[in-house]
XYZ file of C-alpha atoms in Angstrom:
762
model
C -3.255 -25.376 -20.903
C -0.156 -27.273 -19.773
C 0.834 -27.884 -23.397
C 0.653 -24.198 -24.297
C 4.013 -22.943 -25.519
C 3.401 -19.670 -23.711
C 3.187 -21.560 -20.431
C 6.024 -23.979 -21.130
C 8.388 -21.123 -21.935
C 8.137 -19.539 -18.486
C 5.714 -21.233 -16.104
C 5.900 -24.717 -14.639
C 2.388 -26.020 -13.968
C 1.925 -27.481 -10.495
C -1.731 -28.406 -10.729
C -5.248 -27.154 -11.241
C -6.237 -24.668 -8.560
C -9.906 -24.710 -9.469
C -12.480 -23.646 -11.979
C -15.034 -20.909 -11.793
C -15.734 -17.318 -12.655
C -14.407 -17.105 -16.206
C -12.262 -20.156 -16.840
C -9.894 -22.742 -15.486
C -7.352 -21.619 -12.906
C -3.945 -23.273 -12.898
C -1.431 -23.194 -10.074
C 2.005 -22.640 -11.584
C 5.538 -21.587 -10.709
C 7.074 -18.545 -12.400
C 10.589 -19.706 -13.297
C 11.733 -16.138 -14.007
C 10.586 -14.431 -10.803
C 10.681 -17.611 -8.652
C 7.192 -17.368 -7.179
C 3.890 -19.207 -7.277
C 1.218 -17.713 -9.497
C -2.368 -18.447 -10.468
C -3.030 -18.472 -14.213
C -6.596 -17.988 -15.339
C -7.092 -19.495 -18.796
C -9.999 -17.947 -20.675
C -11.047 -19.553 -23.959
C -12.590 -17.011 -26.308
C -15.029 -17.644 -29.149
C -13.928 -17.407 -32.780
C -16.199 -14.413 -33.300
C -14.656 -12.575 -30.388
C -11.102 -13.187 -31.610
C -12.003 -12.206 -35.175
C -13.690 -9.041 -34.009
C -10.664 -8.136 -31.889
C -8.325 -8.734 -34.845
C -10.493 -6.516 -37.009
C -10.498 -3.659 -34.507
C -6.746 -4.030 -34.001
C -6.174 -3.896 -37.768
C -8.324 -0.818 -38.136
C -6.459 0.878 -35.307
C -3.132 0.099 -37.007
C -4.404 1.474 -40.311
C -5.721 4.621 -38.671
C -2.363 5.265 -37.049
C -0.517 4.682 -40.345
C -2.866 6.995 -42.222
C -2.359 9.749 -39.724
C 1.415 9.380 -40.057
C 1.191 9.560 -43.862
C -1.074 12.582 -43.784
C 1.233 14.365 -41.374
C 4.204 13.644 -43.646
C 2.355 14.702 -46.821
C 1.105 17.904 -45.260
C 4.589 18.750 -44.060
C 6.123 18.067 -47.489
C 3.450 20.028 -49.338
C 3.702 22.951 -46.981
C 7.467 23.169 -47.417
C 7.195 22.922 -51.232
C 4.522 25.587 -51.388
C 6.582 27.867 -49.202
C 9.598 27.545 -51.514
C 7.469 28.208 -54.605
C 5.824 31.210 -53.008
C 9.130 32.686 -52.003
C 10.500 32.329 -55.518
C 7.462 33.807 -57.303
C 6.582 36.583 -54.907
C 9.297 38.302 -52.906
C 6.706 40.100 -50.841
C 5.394 36.830 -49.559
C 8.738 35.974 -48.034
C 8.124 38.437 -45.275
C 4.689 37.021 -44.380
C 4.356 35.350 -41.063
C 4.573 31.510 -41.198
C 1.164 29.896 -41.144
C -0.756 32.942 -42.399
C -1.609 31.237 -45.709
C -1.305 27.453 -45.345
C -0.537 25.433 -48.439
C -3.360 23.645 -50.237
C -3.747 19.955 -49.368
C -2.234 17.517 -51.800
C -5.539 16.419 -53.289
C -6.401 20.065 -54.125
C -3.126 20.484 -55.996
C -3.837 17.357 -58.023
C -7.391 18.572 -58.622
C -6.137 21.910 -59.951
C -3.663 20.157 -62.242
C -6.382 17.949 -63.679
C -8.706 20.937 -64.109
C -6.065 22.706 -66.138
C -5.497 19.630 -68.306
C -9.213 19.167 -68.934
C -9.639 22.873 -69.620
C -6.965 22.816 -72.343
C -8.455 19.723 -74.013
C -12.086 20.974 -73.968
C -11.662 24.736 -74.382
C -13.229 24.793 -77.803
C -16.019 22.306 -77.128
C -19.498 22.856 -75.786
C -19.108 20.256 -73.050
C -19.567 21.273 -69.467
C -16.182 21.540 -67.733
C -15.693 18.781 -65.205
C -15.185 21.213 -62.350
C -18.720 22.516 -63.000
C -20.221 19.015 -63.384
C -21.162 17.737 -59.934
C -20.992 14.068 -60.950
C -17.605 14.559 -62.543
C -16.434 16.556 -59.573
C -17.228 13.671 -57.223
C -15.473 11.285 -59.615
C -12.297 13.358 -59.522
C -12.463 14.122 -55.846
C -13.139 10.703 -54.337
C -9.915 8.854 -55.188
C -7.769 11.533 -53.574
C -9.070 11.336 -50.051
C -12.370 13.181 -49.642
C -13.823 13.165 -46.165
C -15.463 9.866 -45.242
C -17.982 11.309 -42.836
C -20.763 11.347 -45.463
C -19.106 9.099 -47.964
C -21.434 7.201 -50.299
C -20.500 3.564 -50.782
C -19.923 2.449 -54.402
C -22.516 0.065 -55.833
C -22.162 -3.503 -54.630
C -21.463 -4.554 -58.255
C -18.244 -2.556 -58.131
C -17.003 -4.241 -54.973
C -14.526 -7.070 -55.079
C -16.187 -10.466 -55.244
C -13.323 -12.089 -53.336
C -12.648 -10.174 -50.108
C -9.867 -11.346 -47.821
C -12.104 -13.180 -45.420
C -9.361 -14.548 -43.223
C -8.036 -11.176 -42.208
C -11.232 -9.137 -42.621
C -14.291 -11.286 -42.013
C -16.782 -8.499 -41.370
C -17.851 -7.024 -44.725
C -20.226 -4.549 -43.084
C -17.367 -2.838 -41.281
C -14.507 -3.086 -43.768
C -14.872 -2.979 -47.574
C -12.206 -4.491 -49.772
C -12.191 -3.380 -53.405
C -9.977 -2.912 -56.385
C -8.199 0.434 -56.464
C -7.173 1.165 -60.078
C -6.681 4.852 -59.363
C -3.970 4.113 -56.819
C -1.730 2.577 -59.453
C -0.992 -0.425 -57.256
C -0.133 -3.966 -58.296
C -2.923 -6.263 -59.331
C -2.830 -8.265 -56.082
C -2.975 -5.201 -53.847
C -6.131 -4.282 -51.947
C -7.447 -1.009 -50.554
C -9.258 -1.053 -47.199
C -11.375 1.967 -46.375
C -12.272 2.403 -42.702
C -15.473 4.370 -43.201
C -16.688 4.429 -39.602
C -13.539 5.929 -38.068
C -13.941 9.654 -37.484
C -11.272 11.981 -38.825
C -9.723 9.556 -41.348
C -9.601 11.241 -44.778
C -7.729 8.809 -46.999
C -7.696 5.260 -48.254
C -4.789 3.022 -47.501
C -3.243 0.206 -49.493
C -2.417 -2.719 -47.223
C -1.171 -6.212 -47.627
C -3.710 -8.752 -46.369
C -0.826 -10.978 -45.366
C 0.213 -8.509 -42.640
C 0.401 -10.294 -39.286
C -0.931 -8.718 -36.114
C 0.983 -9.027 -32.889
C -0.974 -11.062 -30.283
C -0.637 -8.155 -27.875
C -2.412 -5.899 -30.392
C -5.316 -8.321 -30.542
C -5.321 -8.717 -26.766
C -5.628 -4.978 -26.276
C -8.919 -4.917 -28.203
C -10.751 -7.773 -26.493
C -13.580 -6.299 -24.371
C -13.039 -6.994 -20.705
C -9.348 -7.815 -20.787
C -8.503 -4.192 -21.361
C -10.456 -3.279 -18.232
C -8.930 -6.178 -16.320
C -5.434 -4.992 -17.173
C -6.168 -1.816 -15.219
C -6.309 -3.925 -12.057
C -2.544 -4.294 -12.282
C -2.348 -0.628 -11.289
C -4.398 -1.185 -8.133
C -2.343 -1.812 -5.024
C -4.739 -2.839 -2.280
C -4.540 -5.501 0.413
C -8.077 -6.683 -0.365
C -7.605 -7.069 -4.139
C -5.831 -10.015 -5.763
C -2.725 -8.673 -7.507
C -2.571 -9.070 -11.292
C 0.977 -9.541 -12.610
C 0.616 -9.916 -16.368
C -1.618 -10.705 -19.361
C -0.928 -12.714 -22.467
C -2.719 -14.309 -25.404
C -2.020 -17.321 -27.557
C -4.417 -18.413 -30.250
C -7.949 -18.110 -28.898
C -6.921 -18.363 -25.235
C -6.273 -15.381 -22.989
C -4.131 -15.828 -19.894
C -4.355 -13.660 -16.771
C -1.324 -14.130 -14.485
C -2.350 -13.374 -10.888
C -1.195 -13.646 -7.303
C -1.624 -17.185 -5.974
C -3.753 -17.268 -2.814
C -3.428 -20.271 -0.525
C -6.884 -20.354 0.966
C -10.571 -20.912 0.318
C -13.271 -19.046 -1.531
C -16.154 -17.593 0.421
C -18.424 -20.060 -1.391
C -16.394 -22.967 0.008
C -16.441 -21.483 3.509
C -20.209 -20.940 3.444
C -20.769 -24.522 2.281
C -18.389 -25.811 4.932
C -19.680 -24.014 8.007
C -23.315 -23.651 6.904
C -25.153 -22.168 9.918
C -21.883 -21.704 11.810
C -21.258 -18.285 10.316
C -21.079 -15.458 12.865
C -21.681 -11.731 12.674
C -17.954 -11.281 13.217
C -17.258 -13.233 10.020
C -19.903 -11.252 8.168
C -18.318 -8.020 9.374
C -14.842 -9.102 8.264
C -15.981 -10.151 4.783
C -18.256 -7.134 4.317
C -15.670 -4.555 5.378
C -12.932 -6.116 3.207
C -15.032 -6.418 0.051
C -16.395 -2.899 0.555
C -12.849 -1.583 0.949
C -11.751 -3.338 -2.253
C -14.676 -1.858 -4.178
C -13.987 1.605 -2.796
C -10.367 1.352 -3.983
C -11.457 0.244 -7.454
C -14.183 2.874 -7.716
C -11.606 5.482 -6.802
C -9.772 4.476 -9.994
C -13.014 4.596 -12.045
C -13.276 0.806 -12.294
C -16.297 -1.410 -11.660
C -16.238 -5.082 -10.721
C -19.759 -6.066 -11.866
C -19.576 -9.641 -10.567
C -19.337 -9.669 -6.773
C -20.209 -13.208 -5.624
C -18.852 -15.804 -3.133
C -16.723 -17.483 -5.816
C -14.843 -14.225 -6.443
C -14.031 -13.629 -2.758
C -10.996 -15.525 -1.437
C -9.818 -15.852 2.189
C -6.159 -16.676 2.788
C -4.576 -18.532 5.705
C -4.269 -15.313 7.734
C -7.959 -14.516 7.404
C -7.395 -11.701 4.916
C -10.288 -11.346 2.466
C -9.365 -10.624 -1.160
C -11.529 -9.892 -4.210
C -10.571 -11.255 -7.616
C -11.749 -11.075 -11.255
C -11.983 -7.288 -11.480
C -13.097 -6.116 -14.916
C -13.595 -9.607 -16.374
C -17.390 -9.438 -16.431
C -17.286 -8.046 -19.988
C -15.927 -11.407 -21.148
C -19.015 -13.312 -20.139
C -20.697 -13.447 -23.518
C -17.450 -14.314 -25.295
C -16.179 -16.989 -22.929
C -19.405 -18.975 -22.874
C -19.338 -19.451 -19.100
C -22.404 -20.261 -17.072
C -23.375 -16.722 -16.223
C -25.519 -14.367 -18.215
C -25.175 -10.881 -19.634
C -21.864 -9.847 -18.072
C -22.599 -10.895 -14.488
C -24.062 -13.649 -12.347
C -27.778 -14.068 -11.785
C -28.483 -13.558 -8.128
C -25.743 -10.971 -7.679
C -26.484 -8.405 -10.401
C -29.230 -5.773 -10.321
C -31.837 -4.939 -12.927
C -29.816 -2.262 -14.718
C -27.026 -4.749 -15.367
C -29.396 -7.385 -16.739
C -31.106 -4.798 -18.935
C -27.760 -3.465 -20.212
C -28.508 0.024 -18.953
C -25.811 2.511 -17.849
C -23.933 1.215 -14.797
C -22.135 2.969 -11.964
C -20.800 2.283 -8.465
C -24.313 1.516 -7.199
C -24.327 -1.587 -9.409
C -21.457 -3.034 -7.368
C -23.227 -1.844 -4.217
C -26.214 -4.048 -5.069
C -23.914 -7.029 -5.634
C -22.248 -6.484 -2.263
C -25.658 -6.154 -0.583
C -26.843 -9.409 -2.175
C -23.712 -11.190 -0.981
C -24.123 -9.789 2.547
C -27.829 -10.645 2.635
C -26.967 -14.245 1.759
C -24.475 -14.415 4.633
C -26.972 -12.915 7.089
C -30.022 -14.972 6.141
C -28.462 -18.135 4.723
C -30.115 -17.862 1.300
C -30.166 -15.752 -1.848
C -33.745 -15.027 -2.991
C -32.589 -13.601 -6.326
C -31.443 -16.858 -7.933
C -33.340 -17.755 -11.119
C -32.897 -19.949 -14.212
C -32.926 -17.053 -16.705
C -32.954 -13.273 -16.955
C -36.724 -12.903 -17.126
C -37.185 -14.935 -13.970
C -34.318 -13.054 -12.333
C -35.991 -9.696 -12.996
C -39.209 -10.992 -11.520
C -37.357 -12.356 -8.486
C -35.837 -8.934 -7.796
C -39.017 -6.954 -8.346
C -41.292 -9.296 -6.371
C -38.886 -10.766 -3.821
C -40.262 -11.465 -0.343
C -37.217 -10.700 1.760
C -36.657 -12.011 5.275
C -35.713 -9.381 7.837
C -32.025 -10.002 8.639
C -32.571 -8.872 12.251
C -34.943 -11.811 12.771
C -32.075 -14.188 12.038
C -29.768 -12.704 14.689
C -30.601 -11.801 18.262
C -27.710 -9.340 18.420
C -28.396 -7.602 15.085
C -30.202 -4.284 15.452
C -33.378 -3.645 13.483
C -31.723 -0.665 11.776
C -29.787 -3.173 9.674
C -32.999 -4.171 7.882
C -33.610 -0.722 6.422
C -29.942 -0.370 5.477
C -29.901 -3.687 3.623
C -33.170 -3.025 1.813
C -31.959 0.402 0.723
C -28.838 -1.116 -0.854
C -30.981 -3.854 -2.473
C -33.526 -1.443 -3.943
C -34.367 -2.365 -7.566
C -34.176 1.316 -8.497
C -30.570 2.430 -8.717
C -31.332 6.003 -7.644
C -32.889 4.803 -4.377
C -29.688 3.127 -3.145
C -26.814 4.680 -1.248
C -24.749 6.999 -3.410
C -21.608 4.906 -2.903
C -20.288 1.698 -1.388
C -18.545 3.804 1.259
C -21.875 5.250 2.411
C -23.399 1.755 2.526
C -20.448 0.437 4.535
C -20.503 3.365 6.941
C -24.168 2.699 7.712
C -24.066 -1.110 8.097
C -20.630 -1.998 9.479
C -21.154 -0.572 13.016
C -24.181 -2.873 13.418
C -22.247 -6.030 12.570
C -19.714 -7.877 14.716
C -16.002 -7.412 15.322
C -13.900 -7.459 12.153
C -10.858 -8.528 14.154
C -12.621 -11.535 15.658
C -14.092 -12.388 12.273
C -10.658 -12.324 10.668
C -9.314 -14.746 13.270
C -12.328 -17.048 12.879
C -11.929 -17.084 9.088
C -8.229 -17.882 9.448
C -9.089 -20.807 11.718
C -11.536 -22.155 9.140
C -9.033 -21.857 6.298
C -6.306 -23.520 8.384
C -8.634 -26.264 9.606
C -8.274 -25.297 13.267
C -10.865 -27.017 15.452
C -11.707 -29.855 13.048
C -9.742 -32.465 15.007
C -11.010 -31.234 18.341
C -14.627 -31.766 17.299
C -13.980 -35.481 16.820
C -12.534 -35.891 20.329
C -14.654 -36.377 23.404
C -15.153 -33.184 25.391
C -12.965 -32.839 28.468
C -14.552 -32.589 31.921
C -15.689 -29.089 32.783
C -13.514 -28.946 35.913
C -10.561 -31.062 34.842
C -7.644 -30.668 37.277
C -5.149 -28.070 36.132
C -7.683 -26.043 34.146
C -6.979 -22.330 34.674
C -9.464 -20.477 36.827
C -10.203 -18.052 33.986
C -11.209 -20.947 31.744
C -13.354 -22.545 34.402
C -15.165 -19.285 35.026
C -15.668 -18.504 31.370
C -17.458 -15.397 30.079
C -20.544 -16.205 32.106
C -18.608 -16.392 35.365
C -16.728 -13.213 34.528
C -20.022 -11.489 33.872
C -21.372 -12.471 37.281
C -18.173 -11.298 38.995
C -18.414 -7.953 37.224
C -22.024 -7.534 38.279
C -21.116 -8.357 41.865
C -18.319 -5.785 41.857
C -20.659 -3.183 40.385
C -23.330 -3.932 43.024
C -20.854 -3.469 45.888
C -19.380 -0.283 44.439
C -22.778 1.302 43.737
C -23.982 0.317 47.210
C -20.932 2.063 48.668
C -21.500 5.209 46.590
C -25.174 5.287 47.556
C -24.337 4.895 51.238
C -21.705 7.618 51.003
C -24.161 10.090 49.510
C -27.029 9.271 51.906
C -24.749 9.453 54.946
C -24.067 13.081 54.102
C -27.774 13.899 53.628
C -28.258 15.472 57.059
C -31.774 15.871 58.455
C -33.224 18.580 60.681
C -31.554 17.145 63.727
C -28.076 17.515 62.296
C -27.340 13.786 62.589
C -23.619 13.158 61.735
C -24.452 9.971 59.788
C -27.176 11.675 57.796
C -30.024 9.500 56.653
C -28.412 6.468 58.293
C -29.031 8.039 61.696
C -32.353 9.710 60.906
C -34.062 6.953 58.911
C -31.956 3.765 58.865
C -34.686 1.694 57.220
C -34.975 4.095 54.310
C -31.188 4.253 54.136
C -30.720 0.498 53.725
C -33.658 0.127 51.342
C -32.211 2.766 49.010
C -28.717 1.226 49.252
C -30.121 -2.227 48.437
C -32.086 -0.798 45.534
C -28.951 0.762 44.060
C -26.984 -2.471 44.469
C -29.734 -4.532 42.846
C -29.949 -2.137 39.918
C -26.169 -2.358 39.408
C -26.311 -6.155 39.442
C -29.009 -6.085 36.773
C -27.512 -3.280 34.673
C -24.117 -1.963 35.826
C -24.394 1.117 33.613
C -27.744 2.086 35.170
C -26.477 1.304 38.657
C -23.510 3.626 38.074
C -25.881 6.521 37.366
C -27.883 5.701 40.498
C -24.791 5.571 42.735
C -23.276 8.801 41.506
C -26.670 10.508 41.716
C -26.726 9.667 45.421
C -23.147 10.930 45.737
C -24.112 14.238 44.070
C -27.029 14.593 46.500
C -24.553 14.251 49.378
C -22.304 16.937 47.867
C -25.222 19.300 47.440
C -26.342 18.663 51.024
C -22.819 19.607 52.140
C -23.153 22.971 50.357
C -20.630 21.936 47.662
C -22.944 23.042 44.868
C -20.258 23.774 42.301
C -18.514 20.458 42.921
C -21.847 18.670 42.609
C -22.470 20.361 39.254
C -19.011 19.418 37.997
C -19.636 15.811 39.046
C -22.937 15.745 37.171
C -21.271 17.047 34.004
C -18.380 14.580 34.191
C -20.561 11.554 34.907
C -23.225 12.528 32.385
C -20.733 13.179 29.605
C -18.821 9.958 30.203
C -22.002 7.879 30.432
C -23.292 9.281 27.150
C -20.026 8.624 25.341
C -19.155 5.252 26.842
C -21.109 4.049 29.852
C -24.330 3.375 27.990
C -22.533 1.257 25.374
C -21.587 -1.712 27.491
C -20.968 -3.386 30.785
C -17.169 -3.383 30.939
C -16.616 0.412 30.996
C -19.052 0.802 33.892
C -17.475 -1.992 35.940
C -13.968 -0.665 35.268
C -14.667 2.864 36.519
C -16.614 1.555 39.524
C -13.420 -0.164 40.685
C -12.063 3.262 41.605
C -14.496 4.062 44.455
C -14.431 0.414 45.579
C -10.654 -0.201 45.740
C -9.882 3.463 46.292
C -11.665 3.267 49.630
C -8.625 1.463 51.058
C -5.711 2.739 48.946
C -5.731 0.877 45.621
C -7.630 3.171 43.280
C -5.041 2.511 40.533
C -6.690 -0.882 39.976
C -9.185 0.943 37.740
C -6.746 2.056 34.990
C -4.996 -1.334 34.974
C -8.316 -3.149 34.552
C -9.265 -0.740 31.780
C -6.121 -1.782 29.912
C -7.054 -5.454 30.315
C -10.626 -5.283 29.039
C -11.035 -2.230 26.813
C -9.697 -0.907 23.494
C -6.974 1.721 23.596
C -9.078 4.890 23.355
C -11.811 3.530 25.613
C -9.285 2.470 28.258
C -7.632 5.904 28.269
C -11.005 7.676 28.600
C -12.101 5.401 31.443
C -8.798 5.952 33.260
C -9.227 9.723 32.933
C -12.819 9.475 34.228
C -11.743 7.342 37.209
C -8.999 9.820 38.054
C -11.367 12.800 37.927
C -13.783 11.113 40.359
C -10.863 10.049 42.568
C -9.839 13.708 42.890
C -13.398 14.714 43.826
C -13.658 11.954 46.455
C -10.227 12.779 47.852
C -11.327 16.412 48.251
C -14.120 15.211 50.528
C -11.695 14.289 53.303
C -8.475 12.327 52.788
C -6.759 14.591 50.206
C -5.164 11.408 48.781
C -6.092 10.504 45.205
C -4.982 6.902 45.649
C -7.003 6.449 48.862
C -10.162 8.370 49.738
C -10.312 6.318 52.994
C -13.958 5.284 53.265
C -13.667 4.243 56.918
C -12.470 7.556 58.357
C -13.766 9.979 55.738
C -17.316 8.700 55.439
C -18.575 12.192 56.291
C -17.530 14.937 53.926
C -15.182 17.669 55.094
C -16.133 21.208 55.839
C -15.308 22.637 52.410
C -14.868 19.994 49.642
C -14.736 22.614 46.903
C -11.747 24.426 48.393
C -10.021 21.095 48.990
C -10.586 20.102 45.343
C -9.045 23.350 44.112
C -6.061 22.760 46.383
C -5.536 19.258 44.981
C -5.731 20.416 41.388
C -3.197 23.183 42.055
C -0.550 20.605 42.985
C 1.690 19.265 40.203
C 1.899 15.927 41.970
C -1.817 15.385 41.363
C -1.418 15.788 37.625
C 1.576 13.455 37.606
C -0.620 10.724 39.071
C -3.372 11.431 36.557
C -1.023 11.155 33.599
C 0.368 7.889 34.942
C -3.147 6.425 35.191
C -4.048 7.326 31.624
C -0.649 6.219 30.305
C -0.754 2.862 32.116
C -4.227 2.055 30.767
C -3.346 3.047 27.199
C -0.016 1.217 27.006
C -1.466 -1.988 28.468
C -4.392 -1.956 26.041
C -2.148 -1.119 23.090
C 0.087 -4.117 23.744
C -2.958 -6.392 24.094
C -4.037 -5.511 20.555
C -1.358 -7.868 19.241
C -3.204 -10.806 20.801
C -0.202 -12.794 22.094
C 0.783 -13.665 25.633
C 4.215 -12.116 25.236
C 2.734 -8.755 24.286
C 0.183 -8.996 27.102
C 3.010 -9.470 29.593
C 4.978 -6.633 28.061
C 1.937 -4.371 28.377
C 1.364 -5.391 32.006
C 4.970 -4.724 32.952
C 4.925 -1.404 31.111
C 1.742 -0.385 32.934
C 3.265 -1.275 36.312
C 6.378 0.759 35.480
C 4.273 3.753 34.435
C 2.270 3.645 37.684
C 5.440 3.389 39.790
C 7.014 6.256 37.885
C 3.855 8.297 38.453
C 3.960 7.965 42.256
C 7.710 8.641 42.256
C 7.239 11.756 40.120
C 4.420 12.881 42.399
C 6.694 12.488 45.431
C 9.455 14.413 43.679
C 7.118 17.261 42.741
C 5.497 17.216 46.171
C 8.948 17.658 47.740
C 9.622 20.652 45.508
C 12.227 18.837 43.437
C 13.604 16.802 46.307
C 13.460 13.057 46.933
C 11.870 10.713 44.400
C 11.012 8.143 47.055
C 7.234 8.046 47.656
C 5.520 7.194 50.910
C 5.154 3.426 51.552
C 1.372 3.616 51.171
C 1.653 5.380 47.814
C 4.310 2.941 46.634
C 2.122 0.006 47.639
C -0.896 1.630 45.975
C 0.932 1.592 42.631
C 2.783 -1.696 43.055
C -0.236 -3.901 43.896
C -2.332 -2.860 40.836
C 0.724 -3.323 38.622
C 1.291 -6.851 39.951
C -2.397 -7.679 39.475
C -2.081 -6.574 35.835
C 0.896 -8.898 35.359
C -1.033 -11.796 36.901
C -3.914 -11.123 34.525
C -1.518 -11.271 31.576
C -0.034 -14.557 32.805
C -3.534 -16.008 32.998
C -4.179 -14.763 29.439
C -7.229 -12.841 30.633
C -6.854 -9.936 28.160
C -7.129 -12.237 25.148
C -9.928 -14.300 26.659
C -11.881 -11.130 27.327
C -11.426 -9.966 23.748
C -12.080 -13.240 21.961
C -14.967 -14.525 24.103
C -17.990 -15.574 22.076
C -20.381 -14.395 24.787
C -19.848 -10.657 25.063
C -18.578 -9.061 28.225
C -16.670 -6.198 26.746
C -16.952 -2.658 25.416
C -19.230 -3.690 22.548
C -22.208 -5.057 24.407
C -23.698 -5.869 27.772
C -24.529 -9.535 28.255
C -27.615 -10.708 30.060
C -27.249 -13.343 32.788
C -28.362 -16.794 31.763
C -31.052 -18.604 33.657
């Protein structure tokens, strides 16, 4: 390849990038555009090149014949019009096109008829125009239709066809053409199988075809050229195509990275669901983009999936599967055994579901560690697909839901009609059950960049080495226990609050605590224990007790509103994980002594943007309801002095909601949570700090705006308690950013986040 003149003229070869797929891949430098490129060199068979030259020659002839026919028809039509105008004045006024001129071969036929008629007028011979055999003899040389053309006897064909230019006698017939009046060395090539061609053409067998003409008619490369029009982040960019001799060159984007096959071999059982999710979503997206342009890949396999140094997954070799038979590579029938379905092996009609099966096979291999469809030949491959004993992917992963099994088996169904109708439908069903694509992308980038290889060779550091940050020493497990403890205390407080307002027949001020203290403490302990085991279930228990207290205080409407708010939030978010429940439970816990704004700040630390905003809104709504039970302060419902609900909580709640200052605080809570979480998406300490500072500023602005509105447009200076209630949560958020807690929470291998709820380890 390095000695190719095509390459030496423009590209400077750096080295061999690898081999696989359809040919050798060279790493080169484009001296014109000053960039690195990957050049795939595909050696074609002699038959394939000859066939492409033949088709290119026929296409050139067809185009030339059409041009000649157009010119002849135009010339004949103009001549006939002039003759008609001279012989018949009346015809001059006829509309153009009413009576088209006879084709050229009909004019010649009429002339010959007249000549024969004059020479045989007195004889008894049958006129040639009435003799069918003679009629065919006269008609054929002047371009009769070739749709039902009868070939001349083989004895009349030329014994010395031009084999170099036209090697396929069955498709192109070369014969002497005495009726054309050409030179003795001229040949006539009749393209009988091309529809719509009505004439023979004299060509010179020495005509040279441009390499680009031949390239255009090689199966597979024409489809691959269409990839150059695809602009997608998950598809390797194709810059150019060229051909020299029997070698085709595909000039592509150079990717500094590793193939998925190399990564799988390298990490073996170390693959995670996050990595599977990242690869699956990227390949599915690439296929969706190609299918949108009516293009199939037909050879999805680990060798055709490349991961760059940033963890971005790219798919290569689009459209090249049609070259398989010509290139002589190690795959069979335009695909790779193990990654192509039955219809592809049987050469049946293909559609997007063919690529879907390939993607499913690739994903199944990542999930289970093996590909059960490998076989030495096509017959064995068909049997492997039809009789495969597949392992349930959910049995290989504790965190993979059983629904994934049915989804995978649907996409791997041998019958094409039984699969999902598109790759998008397959992706929509499976992707939510896999891991985090963002975490998988980072993990893949680390593997490509070799991060962690040196650390594995070093001795592990002591677990409690001096100077180790507290967050690192706690780890996800410690954070999980802290969260459960916080949830237990908060639910215990909510349960106590509700039971204390459940007054018995004696009208005891402390409710059940005064009437039946044993029952009171047993129920409180039960709620706390449930929250420690499952914070999301404990949250429901605590707020149920709180609603009972509201109902006992005759605040029926407020109790109903609380049920709707808690039930709706729990269905949308609370049941999905531990973190949302712990975050919102911080409001009744810290709000009991003036720091309810800790809840929105914590939401920004641990949750995604939308989830954090929803949790902040939920915490604010419950803070308003609790404040209406006594303190009338959203930031501080004052558990010590307002343990017993006021006389009319519903009226107090309406009064709070009618104040603009209340809504100013609510907007600041939601805004602080969202902006903190949004900055944490970047995943760097600088952005975490920026988000923490922004959240603190938003909270401070909220209390200042509330003071301004509460003073009817007067002073912006809030009360010291309100100022402290916003300042302390803001500072805590900044401390969390300094300790890098947001990133640790998001990248932890053991889940304690919005996605799942971890179980405590024994």
